[in-house]
Amino acid sequence: MSASLTRMGNYYSALLEDVELTPKIREILAGLEPSAQEHKQAISLPPECYTSEEWFEFEKRAVYDRDWVCVGHTGLIPNPGDFQTINMNNDPLIVLRDREGVVKVMSAVCAHRGRVLCEGIGNVEKLVCPLHHWTYNLDGELIGAPEMNPVLPLAELKKQAFLPVLRSEIWNGFIFVNMDGRAKPLAPRLKRLTKEIENHHMGEMLGTPNFDFPEYDWNWKYMQENAIEPYHTWYLHRGIHDFAPSRLVSFYDWDPEDDGAVFHPTGFLERDANFNMSFKCLFPVIKTLTDKERRRVMFVTVPPNLFFGAVPDGVFYYIIRPQSANRIVLRVGFLYPPETFKDKNFDYIFKMAVDGLCAYNDQDVASNRSVHLGLKSRFAPRTRYAPKEKTLSQMNRWLVQRYKAYAAEVEARNHAAAAGR
Ligand SMILES: [Fe+2]
């Protein structure tokens, strides 16, 4: 295993080895402060934060290994034995509901030769590797290894061959994993947001199968920025976004004590509007919403990799899966109250909902790709933000804090190693 694996109670910490703080990384770190200012003063991140593979390796440790990373939603694995797999930063993971109904996140890599045990979505009683039929229970314990007894009896073998269970947390049904096992719990850092969206009861919603978009050649942070920034909606999406004009946007002030998400509502001109070409909700509106909540969409980024929009009839969400500094795979999903799925015409209406969202996404895709080309240029900008980009300076503050914390961690280890020499 390339990561250091440490048992911490009933889960494992699995950190990637530190990166070296190279001159390039130090140069970027030294230039971050102007991006982490109050909104009126803040400027965008150095362009290399979006394009440098060296910086991406730094980010995998600073952000993805040390904070909470979204890997799915409980609405896709409602029953015991249900599983869904996700490959996150080169780690094939399995998200499953065990026999007792407890959601677990574990490695999906067979402890024998490394074959990925399964892919996709399904229901199992145990996990059997197709290659040599090594078999694991839903706690990740090895329970069968054909023909291995003469080498090592199962009781011995299972001590060294297992699927490490990782620390996870569920918030509003979204399942998060923390590779290092030491992140501060997520929910206490989402207090204001939890209150704002509680009437959606997202934790009780069921999900439709995900769509993966594999060829998006831009940086994971820009995916979030485009999604959480309402300045562009009045221009890029002119016409199809007019029912939710950016003049009806409001923002929250940044609270470093409640920093688990960046979010803002956009108001609708009419009640029960939605993102499709009828500009109305296609499914029944969630019964528990207030009038105010039926007149807005709440856009939410839970950094680093979850984005969702809470609309009056459900939720659409993106799970961003970085592949490099320059590419992501986007996983898209929809959540609805269980009764919505009982509609006999669900499949037809759902197709209209998907096509509707795609109209906005198609415009964003073309633009995101173009922005990434610009960020790779020697003429790449680093500029001030518009008032309606308040969420972007908030994202920066979230990121810069984590970048600095990890750099300090590496420095401290370097000093300790030098002192011990
Ligand atoms: Fe957009």
CSV table of C-alpha atoms and ligand atoms in Angstrom, one decimal:
chain,number,residue,atom,x,y,z
A,1,MET,CA,0.0,0.0,0.0
A,2,SER,CA,1.4,3.4,-0.9
A,3,ALA,CA,-0.3,5.2,2.0
A,4,SER,CA,0.5,4.7,5.6
A,5,LEU,CA,-2.3,2.7,7.2
A,6,THR,CA,-3.0,3.3,10.9
A,7,ARG,CA,-5.8,1.8,12.9
A,8,MET,CA,-7.8,4.3,14.8
A,9,GLY,CA,-10.5,2.4,16.8
A,10,ASN,CA,-13.0,1.0,14.4
A,11,TYR,CA,-11.6,2.7,11.2
A,12,TYR,CA,-8.3,3.3,9.5
A,13,SER,CA,-6.4,6.4,8.7
A,14,ALA,CA,-4.8,6.1,5.3
A,15,LEU,CA,-2.7,9.2,4.4
A,16,LEU,CA,-0.7,9.7,1.3
A,17,GLU,CA,3.0,10.4,1.9
A,18,ASP,CA,3.8,14.0,2.2
A,19,VAL,CA,4.9,16.0,-0.8
A,20,GLU,CA,8.0,18.0,-0.8
A,21,LEU,CA,7.5,21.8,-0.5
A,22,THR,CA,9.3,22.5,-3.7
A,23,PRO,CA,10.2,26.1,-4.8
A,24,LYS,CA,7.2,26.1,-7.0
A,25,ILE,CA,4.8,25.1,-4.2
A,26,ARG,CA,6.5,27.6,-1.9
A,27,GLU,CA,6.1,30.4,-4.5
A,28,ILE,CA,2.3,29.6,-4.8
A,29,LEU,CA,1.9,29.5,-1.0
A,30,ALA,CA,3.7,32.8,-0.6
A,31,GLY,CA,1.2,34.4,-3.0
A,32,LEU,CA,-2.1,33.2,-1.5
A,33,GLU,CA,-2.8,35.9,1.1
A,34,PRO,CA,-4.3,38.4,-1.3
A,35,SER,CA,-7.0,35.8,-2.2
A,36,ALA,CA,-8.0,35.2,1.4
A,37,GLN,CA,-9.1,38.8,2.2
A,38,GLU,CA,-12.5,40.4,2.8
A,39,HIS,CA,-14.5,40.2,-0.4
A,40,LYS,CA,-14.0,43.8,-1.5
A,41,GLN,CA,-10.2,43.4,-1.3
A,42,ALA,CA,-9.8,39.8,-2.4
A,43,ILE,CA,-8.4,38.7,-5.7
A,44,SER,CA,-8.6,35.3,-7.4
A,45,LEU,CA,-6.2,32.5,-6.6
A,46,PRO,CA,-2.9,32.3,-8.6
A,47,PRO,CA,-3.7,30.8,-12.0
A,48,GLU,CA,-1.2,27.9,-11.3
A,49,CYS,CA,-3.5,26.7,-8.5
A,50,TYR,CA,-5.8,25.6,-11.3
A,51,THR,CA,-3.2,24.2,-13.8
A,52,SER,CA,-0.1,22.9,-11.9
A,53,GLU,CA,0.1,19.2,-11.4
A,54,GLU,CA,2.6,19.8,-8.6
A,55,TRP,CA,0.0,22.0,-6.8
A,56,PHE,CA,-2.6,19.4,-7.4
A,57,GLU,CA,-0.5,16.7,-5.6
A,58,PHE,CA,-0.2,19.3,-2.7
A,59,GLU,CA,-4.0,19.8,-2.7
A,60,LYS,CA,-4.7,16.0,-2.6
A,61,ARG,CA,-2.9,16.0,0.8
A,62,ALA,CA,-3.9,19.4,2.1
A,63,VAL,CA,-7.6,19.2,1.2
A,64,TYR,CA,-8.7,15.8,0.0
A,65,ASP,CA,-6.8,13.7,2.5
A,66,ARG,CA,-7.5,16.0,5.5
A,67,ASP,CA,-11.0,17.1,5.1
A,68,TRP,CA,-14.4,15.5,4.4
A,69,VAL,CA,-14.8,14.3,0.8
A,70,CYS,CA,-18.3,13.4,-0.5
A,71,VAL,CA,-18.6,9.9,-1.9
A,72,GLY,CA,-22.4,9.4,-2.3
A,73,HIS,CA,-25.9,9.8,-0.8
A,74,THR,CA,-27.8,7.3,1.3
A,75,GLY,CA,-30.7,7.6,-1.1
A,76,LEU,CA,-28.9,5.3,-3.5
A,77,ILE,CA,-28.3,2.6,-0.9
A,78,PRO,CA,-31.5,2.5,1.2
A,79,ASN,CA,-31.4,-1.3,2.0
A,80,PRO,CA,-29.0,-3.6,3.8
A,81,GLY,CA,-26.4,-5.0,1.4
A,82,ASP,CA,-26.9,-2.0,-1.1
A,83,PHE,CA,-23.6,-0.7,-2.4
A,84,GLN,CA,-22.2,2.0,-4.7
A,85,THR,CA,-18.6,2.3,-5.8
A,86,ILE,CA,-16.7,5.5,-6.5
A,87,ASN,CA,-13.1,6.1,-7.5
A,88,MET,CA,-11.8,9.1,-5.6
A,89,ASN,CA,-8.3,10.3,-6.3
A,90,ASN,CA,-7.2,6.9,-7.6
A,91,ASP,CA,-8.8,5.0,-4.7
A,92,PRO,CA,-11.6,2.7,-5.7
A,93,LEU,CA,-14.0,2.9,-2.7
A,94,ILE,CA,-17.1,1.0,-1.9
A,95,VAL,CA,-19.9,2.8,0.0
A,96,LEU,CA,-22.3,0.2,1.4
A,97,ARG,CA,-25.1,-0.4,3.9
A,98,ASP,CA,-24.3,-3.4,6.1
A,99,ARG,CA,-26.7,-6.0,7.5
A,100,GLU,CA,-27.5,-3.8,10.5
A,101,GLY,CA,-28.2,-0.8,8.2
A,102,VAL,CA,-25.0,1.0,9.1
A,103,VAL,CA,-23.4,2.9,6.2
A,104,LYS,CA,-19.7,2.2,5.7
A,105,VAL,CA,-17.0,3.4,3.4
A,106,MET,CA,-14.1,1.0,2.7
A,107,SER,CA,-11.5,0.3,0.1
A,108,ALA,CA,-12.7,-1.8,-2.8
A,109,VAL,CA,-9.2,-3.1,-3.6
A,110,CYS,CA,-8.8,-6.9,-3.0
A,111,ALA,CA,-6.1,-7.4,-0.4
A,112,HIS,CA,-4.6,-10.2,-2.5
A,113,ARG,CA,-3.6,-8.9,-6.0
A,114,GLY,CA,-5.4,-5.5,-6.0
A,115,ARG,CA,-8.2,-6.3,-8.3
A,116,VAL,CA,-11.1,-3.9,-7.8
A,117,LEU,CA,-13.8,-6.0,-6.2
A,118,CYS,CA,-16.8,-4.5,-7.9
A,119,GLU,CA,-18.0,-1.4,-9.8
A,120,GLY,CA,-21.3,0.4,-10.1
A,121,ILE,CA,-24.3,-0.1,-7.9
A,122,GLY,CA,-26.0,-3.2,-6.6
A,123,ASN,CA,-26.8,-5.4,-3.6
A,124,VAL,CA,-24.6,-8.1,-2.1
A,125,GLU,CA,-24.4,-10.4,0.9
A,126,LYS,CA,-20.6,-10.5,0.8
A,127,LEU,CA,-17.9,-9.2,-1.5
A,128,VAL,CA,-16.3,-11.8,-3.7
A,129,CYS,CA,-13.2,-10.9,-5.8
A,130,PRO,CA,-13.8,-12.3,-9.4
A,131,LEU,CA,-10.1,-13.0,-9.8
A,132,HIS,CA,-9.4,-15.7,-7.1
A,133,HIS,CA,-12.7,-15.6,-5.1
A,134,TRP,CA,-11.2,-14.1,-2.0
A,135,THR,CA,-14.3,-13.2,-0.1
A,136,TYR,CA,-15.0,-10.4,2.4
A,137,ASN,CA,-18.0,-9.7,4.7
A,138,LEU,CA,-19.6,-6.3,4.8
A,139,ASP,CA,-17.3,-5.2,7.6
A,140,GLY,CA,-14.3,-5.7,5.3
A,141,GLU,CA,-13.1,-8.9,7.0
A,142,LEU,CA,-11.7,-11.7,4.9
A,143,ILE,CA,-13.9,-14.7,5.3
A,144,GLY,CA,-12.6,-16.9,2.4
A,145,ALA,CA,-9.4,-17.4,0.4
A,146,PRO,CA,-9.4,-20.5,-1.7
A,147,GLU,CA,-6.3,-22.8,-1.6
A,148,MET,CA,-4.5,-20.4,0.8
A,149,ASN,CA,-4.6,-22.7,3.9
A,150,PRO,CA,-1.2,-24.4,3.3
A,151,VAL,CA,0.4,-21.0,3.1
A,152,LEU,CA,-1.4,-19.3,6.0
A,153,PRO,CA,-4.6,-20.4,7.7
A,154,LEU,CA,-7.5,-18.0,7.3
A,155,ALA,CA,-7.4,-17.0,11.0
A,156,GLU,CA,-3.8,-15.7,10.4
A,157,LEU,CA,-4.3,-14.4,6.8
A,158,LYS,CA,-7.3,-12.2,7.8
A,159,LYS,CA,-5.1,-10.2,10.2
A,160,GLN,CA,-3.1,-8.9,7.2
A,161,ALA,CA,-5.6,-9.1,4.4
A,162,PHE,CA,-8.8,-7.0,4.8
A,163,LEU,CA,-10.6,-4.0,3.3
A,164,PRO,CA,-9.8,-1.0,5.5
A,165,VAL,CA,-12.9,0.8,6.7
A,166,LEU,CA,-12.5,4.5,6.6
A,167,ARG,CA,-14.0,7.2,8.9
A,168,SER,CA,-17.3,8.5,7.5
A,169,GLU,CA,-20.0,10.9,8.4
A,170,ILE,CA,-23.5,11.4,7.0
A,171,TRP,CA,-25.0,14.8,6.7
A,172,ASN,CA,-28.5,15.3,5.1
A,173,GLY,CA,-27.9,11.8,3.5
A,174,PHE,CA,-24.7,12.8,1.9
A,175,ILE,CA,-21.9,10.4,2.8
A,176,PHE,CA,-18.5,11.9,3.4
A,177,VAL,CA,-15.1,10.1,4.0
A,178,ASN,CA,-12.1,11.5,5.9
A,179,MET,CA,-8.9,9.7,4.9
A,180,ASP,CA,-6.8,10.8,7.8
A,181,GLY,CA,-9.5,10.1,10.4
A,182,ARG,CA,-8.7,13.3,12.3
A,183,ALA,CA,-10.9,16.0,10.6
A,184,LYS,CA,-13.2,18.0,12.9
A,185,PRO,CA,-16.7,16.6,12.6
A,186,LEU,CA,-18.5,18.1,9.6
A,187,ALA,CA,-22.1,18.7,10.9
A,188,PRO,CA,-21.1,21.2,13.6
A,189,ARG,CA,-19.5,23.3,10.8
A,190,LEU,CA,-22.7,23.4,8.8
A,191,LYS,CA,-25.0,24.9,11.4
A,192,ARG,CA,-26.5,27.8,9.4
A,193,LEU,CA,-26.9,25.7,6.3
A,194,THR,CA,-28.5,22.8,8.1
A,195,LYS,CA,-31.2,25.2,9.4
A,196,GLU,CA,-31.7,26.9,6.0
A,197,ILE,CA,-32.4,23.6,4.2
A,198,GLU,CA,-34.0,21.5,7.0
A,199,ASN,CA,-37.4,21.5,5.5
A,200,HIS,CA,-36.1,19.7,2.4
A,201,HIS,CA,-35.5,16.6,4.6
A,202,MET,CA,-32.8,15.5,2.2
A,203,GLY,CA,-31.7,12.7,4.5
A,204,GLU,CA,-35.0,10.9,3.8
A,205,MET,CA,-34.8,11.4,0.0
A,206,LEU,CA,-34.1,8.6,-2.5
A,207,GLY,CA,-31.8,8.9,-5.4
A,208,THR,CA,-31.9,8.2,-9.1
A,209,PRO,CA,-28.9,6.4,-10.6
A,210,ASN,CA,-26.0,8.8,-11.2
A,211,PHE,CA,-24.6,10.0,-14.5
A,212,ASP,CA,-20.9,10.3,-14.8
A,213,PHE,CA,-19.4,12.9,-17.2
A,214,PRO,CA,-15.9,11.7,-17.8
A,215,GLU,CA,-14.2,14.3,-20.0
A,216,TYR,CA,-14.4,17.6,-18.4
A,217,ASP,CA,-11.0,19.2,-18.9
A,218,TRP,CA,-10.9,21.9,-16.2
A,219,ASN,CA,-9.8,22.1,-12.6
A,220,TRP,CA,-12.0,20.8,-9.8
A,221,LYS,CA,-12.1,24.2,-8.1
A,222,TYR,CA,-13.4,26.0,-11.1
A,223,MET,CA,-16.2,23.4,-11.4
A,224,GLN,CA,-17.3,24.6,-7.9
A,225,GLU,CA,-16.7,28.3,-8.7
A,226,ASN,CA,-18.8,28.2,-11.8
A,227,ALA,CA,-21.6,26.4,-9.9
A,228,ILE,CA,-21.7,28.6,-6.8
A,229,GLU,CA,-21.2,32.0,-8.6
A,230,PRO,CA,-24.4,33.8,-9.6
A,231,TYR,CA,-22.7,36.7,-11.4
A,232,HIS,CA,-22.5,34.7,-14.7
A,233,THR,CA,-26.1,33.5,-14.7
A,234,TRP,CA,-27.5,36.8,-16.0
A,235,TYR,CA,-25.1,36.8,-18.9
A,236,LEU,CA,-24.0,33.3,-19.9
A,237,HIS,CA,-27.4,31.8,-19.3
A,238,ARG,CA,-29.4,34.9,-20.5
A,239,GLY,CA,-32.9,33.7,-21.4
A,240,ILE,CA,-33.0,30.3,-19.8
A,241,HIS,CA,-32.1,31.6,-16.3
A,242,ASP,CA,-34.3,34.7,-16.3
A,243,PHE,CA,-36.9,33.1,-14.0
A,244,ALA,CA,-34.2,33.2,-11.3
A,245,PRO,CA,-32.4,36.5,-12.0
A,246,SER,CA,-29.2,37.3,-10.3
A,247,ARG,CA,-30.7,40.5,-8.9
A,248,LEU,CA,-32.6,38.2,-6.5
A,249,VAL,CA,-29.4,36.7,-5.1
A,250,SER,CA,-28.5,37.1,-1.5
A,251,PHE,CA,-25.3,36.2,0.4
A,252,TYR,CA,-24.2,35.2,3.9
A,253,ASP,CA,-21.2,36.6,5.7
A,254,TRP,CA,-18.3,34.2,6.2
A,255,ASP,CA,-18.2,32.6,9.6
A,256,PRO,CA,-14.8,30.9,10.3
A,257,GLU,CA,-16.6,28.9,13.1
A,258,ASP,CA,-19.2,27.6,10.7
A,259,ASP,CA,-17.2,27.1,7.6
A,260,GLY,CA,-18.3,23.7,6.2
A,261,ALA,CA,-20.1,25.1,3.3
A,262,VAL,CA,-20.3,28.1,0.9
A,263,PHE,CA,-23.9,28.8,-0.1
A,264,HIS,CA,-26.4,31.4,-1.4
A,265,PRO,CA,-30.0,31.5,-2.4
A,266,THR,CA,-31.3,32.9,-5.6
A,267,GLY,CA,-34.9,34.0,-5.7
A,268,PHE,CA,-37.5,33.1,-8.3
A,269,LEU,CA,-39.8,35.5,-10.0
A,270,GLU,CA,-42.6,33.0,-9.4
A,271,ARG,CA,-43.3,30.3,-6.8
A,272,ASP,CA,-42.2,26.7,-7.6
A,273,ALA,CA,-39.9,27.5,-10.4
A,274,ASN,CA,-37.1,25.1,-11.6
A,275,PHE,CA,-34.3,24.6,-14.0
A,276,ASN,CA,-35.9,23.2,-17.1
A,277,MET,CA,-37.4,24.7,-20.2
A,278,SER,CA,-40.9,25.0,-18.6
A,279,PHE,CA,-39.2,26.9,-15.8
A,280,LYS,CA,-41.5,25.2,-13.3
A,281,CYS,CA,-41.2,22.2,-11.0
A,282,LEU,CA,-42.0,19.0,-12.9
A,283,PHE,CA,-42.6,16.9,-9.7
A,284,PRO,CA,-44.8,17.7,-6.7
A,285,VAL,CA,-43.4,20.4,-4.5
A,286,ILE,CA,-42.0,19.1,-1.1
A,287,LYS,CA,-44.8,19.4,1.3
A,288,THR,CA,-42.8,20.8,4.3
A,289,LEU,CA,-41.4,23.9,2.4
A,290,THR,CA,-42.4,27.4,3.5
A,291,ASP,CA,-43.6,29.9,0.9
A,292,LYS,CA,-40.2,31.6,1.1
A,293,GLU,CA,-38.5,28.3,0.3
A,294,ARG,CA,-40.8,27.7,-2.7
A,295,ARG,CA,-39.6,31.0,-4.1
A,296,ARG,CA,-35.9,30.2,-4.2
A,297,VAL,CA,-33.1,27.8,-5.0
A,298,MET,CA,-30.4,27.3,-2.4
A,299,PHE,CA,-27.1,26.7,-4.1
A,300,VAL,CA,-24.5,24.9,-1.9
A,301,THR,CA,-20.9,24.0,-2.1
A,302,VAL,CA,-19.6,21.7,0.6
A,303,PRO,CA,-15.9,21.9,-0.3
A,304,PRO,CA,-14.0,20.3,-1.7
A,305,ASN,CA,-16.2,18.2,-3.9
A,306,LEU,CA,-19.9,18.4,-3.3
A,307,PHE,CA,-22.2,20.9,-4.9
A,308,PHE,CA,-26.0,20.8,-4.8
A,309,GLY,CA,-29.0,22.9,-5.6
A,310,ALA,CA,-32.1,22.5,-3.4
A,311,VAL,CA,-35.1,23.3,-5.5
A,312,PRO,CA,-38.8,23.2,-4.5
A,313,ASP,CA,-39.4,19.6,-5.7
A,314,GLY,CA,-36.0,18.0,-4.9
A,315,VAL,CA,-32.3,18.3,-5.1
A,316,PHE,CA,-29.7,18.0,-7.9
A,317,TYR,CA,-26.1,17.4,-6.9
A,318,TYR,CA,-22.6,17.2,-8.3
A,319,ILE,CA,-19.9,15.0,-6.8
A,320,ILE,CA,-16.6,16.3,-8.3
A,321,ARG,CA,-13.9,13.7,-8.8
A,322,PRO,CA,-10.5,15.3,-9.7
A,323,GLN,CA,-8.4,13.3,-12.1
A,324,SER,CA,-5.5,15.8,-12.3
A,325,ALA,CA,-5.1,19.5,-12.1
A,326,ASN,CA,-6.6,19.7,-15.6
A,327,ARG,CA,-9.5,17.2,-15.6
A,328,ILE,CA,-12.4,16.0,-13.5
A,329,VAL,CA,-15.1,13.4,-13.8
A,330,LEU,CA,-18.4,14.9,-12.7
A,331,ARG,CA,-21.0,12.6,-11.1
A,332,VAL,CA,-24.5,14.1,-11.3
A,333,GLY,CA,-27.4,12.9,-9.2
A,334,PHE,CA,-31.0,13.8,-8.3
A,335,LEU,CA,-32.9,13.3,-5.0
A,336,TYR,CA,-36.6,13.3,-4.4
A,337,PRO,CA,-39.0,12.4,-1.6
A,338,PRO,CA,-39.9,8.7,-1.7
A,339,GLU,CA,-43.5,9.4,-2.6
A,340,THR,CA,-42.3,11.2,-5.8
A,341,PHE,CA,-41.0,7.9,-7.2
A,342,LYS,CA,-44.5,6.4,-7.0
A,343,ASP,CA,-45.7,8.5,-9.9
A,344,LYS,CA,-46.5,6.1,-12.8
A,345,ASN,CA,-44.9,8.6,-15.2
A,346,PHE,CA,-41.8,9.1,-13.1
A,347,ASP,CA,-39.3,8.0,-15.8
A,348,TYR,CA,-40.8,10.3,-18.4
A,349,ILE,CA,-40.9,13.3,-16.1
A,350,PHE,CA,-37.4,12.6,-14.8
A,351,LYS,CA,-36.1,12.6,-18.4
A,352,MET,CA,-37.5,16.1,-18.8
A,353,ALA,CA,-35.8,17.1,-15.5
A,354,VAL,CA,-32.5,15.8,-16.7
A,355,ASP,CA,-32.8,17.4,-20.1
A,356,GLY,CA,-33.7,20.7,-18.4
A,357,LEU,CA,-30.6,20.7,-16.3
A,358,CYS,CA,-28.5,19.8,-19.3
A,359,ALA,CA,-29.5,23.0,-21.0
A,360,TYR,CA,-27.7,25.0,-18.3
A,361,ASN,CA,-24.9,22.5,-18.0
A,362,ASP,CA,-24.1,22.6,-21.7
A,363,GLN,CA,-23.5,26.3,-21.6
A,364,ASP,CA,-21.4,26.0,-18.5
A,365,VAL,CA,-19.3,23.1,-20.0
A,366,ALA,CA,-18.3,25.2,-23.0
A,367,SER,CA,-17.5,28.1,-20.8
A,368,ASN,CA,-15.6,26.2,-18.2
A,369,ARG,CA,-13.5,24.5,-20.8
A,370,SER,CA,-12.6,27.9,-22.3
A,371,VAL,CA,-11.8,29.5,-18.9
A,372,HIS,CA,-9.4,26.6,-18.2
A,373,LEU,CA,-7.6,27.3,-21.5
A,374,GLY,CA,-7.3,31.0,-20.5
A,375,LEU,CA,-5.9,30.0,-17.1
A,376,LYS,CA,-3.1,28.0,-18.8
A,377,SER,CA,-2.1,31.1,-20.8
A,378,ARG,CA,0.8,33.3,-19.8
A,379,PHE,CA,-1.9,36.0,-19.9
A,380,ALA,CA,-4.0,34.3,-17.3
A,381,PRO,CA,-5.7,36.9,-15.0
A,382,ARG,CA,-5.7,37.3,-11.3
A,383,THR,CA,-8.3,39.9,-10.6
A,384,ARG,CA,-10.8,41.5,-8.2
A,385,TYR,CA,-14.3,40.0,-7.8
A,386,ALA,CA,-17.7,41.5,-8.5
A,387,PRO,CA,-20.2,41.9,-5.7
A,388,LYS,CA,-22.1,38.9,-7.0
A,389,GLU,CA,-19.0,36.7,-6.7
A,390,LYS,CA,-19.0,36.9,-2.9
A,391,THR,CA,-19.1,33.1,-2.7
A,392,LEU,CA,-15.7,32.9,-4.5
A,393,SER,CA,-13.7,34.9,-1.9
A,394,GLN,CA,-15.4,32.6,0.7
A,395,MET,CA,-14.2,29.5,-1.2
A,396,ASN,CA,-10.7,31.0,-1.2
A,397,ARG,CA,-10.7,31.6,2.5
A,398,TRP,CA,-11.8,27.9,3.0
A,399,LEU,CA,-9.0,26.7,0.7
A,400,VAL,CA,-6.2,29.0,1.8
A,401,GLN,CA,-6.7,28.0,5.5
A,402,ARG,CA,-6.3,24.3,4.5
A,403,TYR,CA,-3.3,25.0,2.2
A,404,LYS,CA,-1.5,26.8,5.0
A,405,ALA,CA,-2.3,24.3,7.7
A,406,TYR,CA,-0.9,21.4,5.6
A,407,ALA,CA,2.2,23.4,4.7
A,408,ALA,CA,2.8,24.1,8.4
A,409,GLU,CA,2.3,20.4,9.1
A,410,VAL,CA,5.0,19.4,6.6
A,411,GLU,CA,7.3,22.1,7.8
A,412,ALA,CA,6.9,20.9,11.4
A,413,ARG,CA,7.7,17.3,10.3
A,414,ASN,CA,10.7,18.6,8.3
A,415,HIS,CA,12.0,20.4,11.3
A,416,ALA,CA,11.5,17.5,13.6
A,417,ALA,CA,13.3,15.2,11.2
A,418,ALA,CA,16.2,17.7,10.9
A,419,ALA,CA,16.5,18.0,14.7
A,420,GLY,CA,16.5,14.2,15.1
A,421,ARG,CA,19.3,13.8,12.6
B,1,FE,FE,-23.8,28.4,-15.0
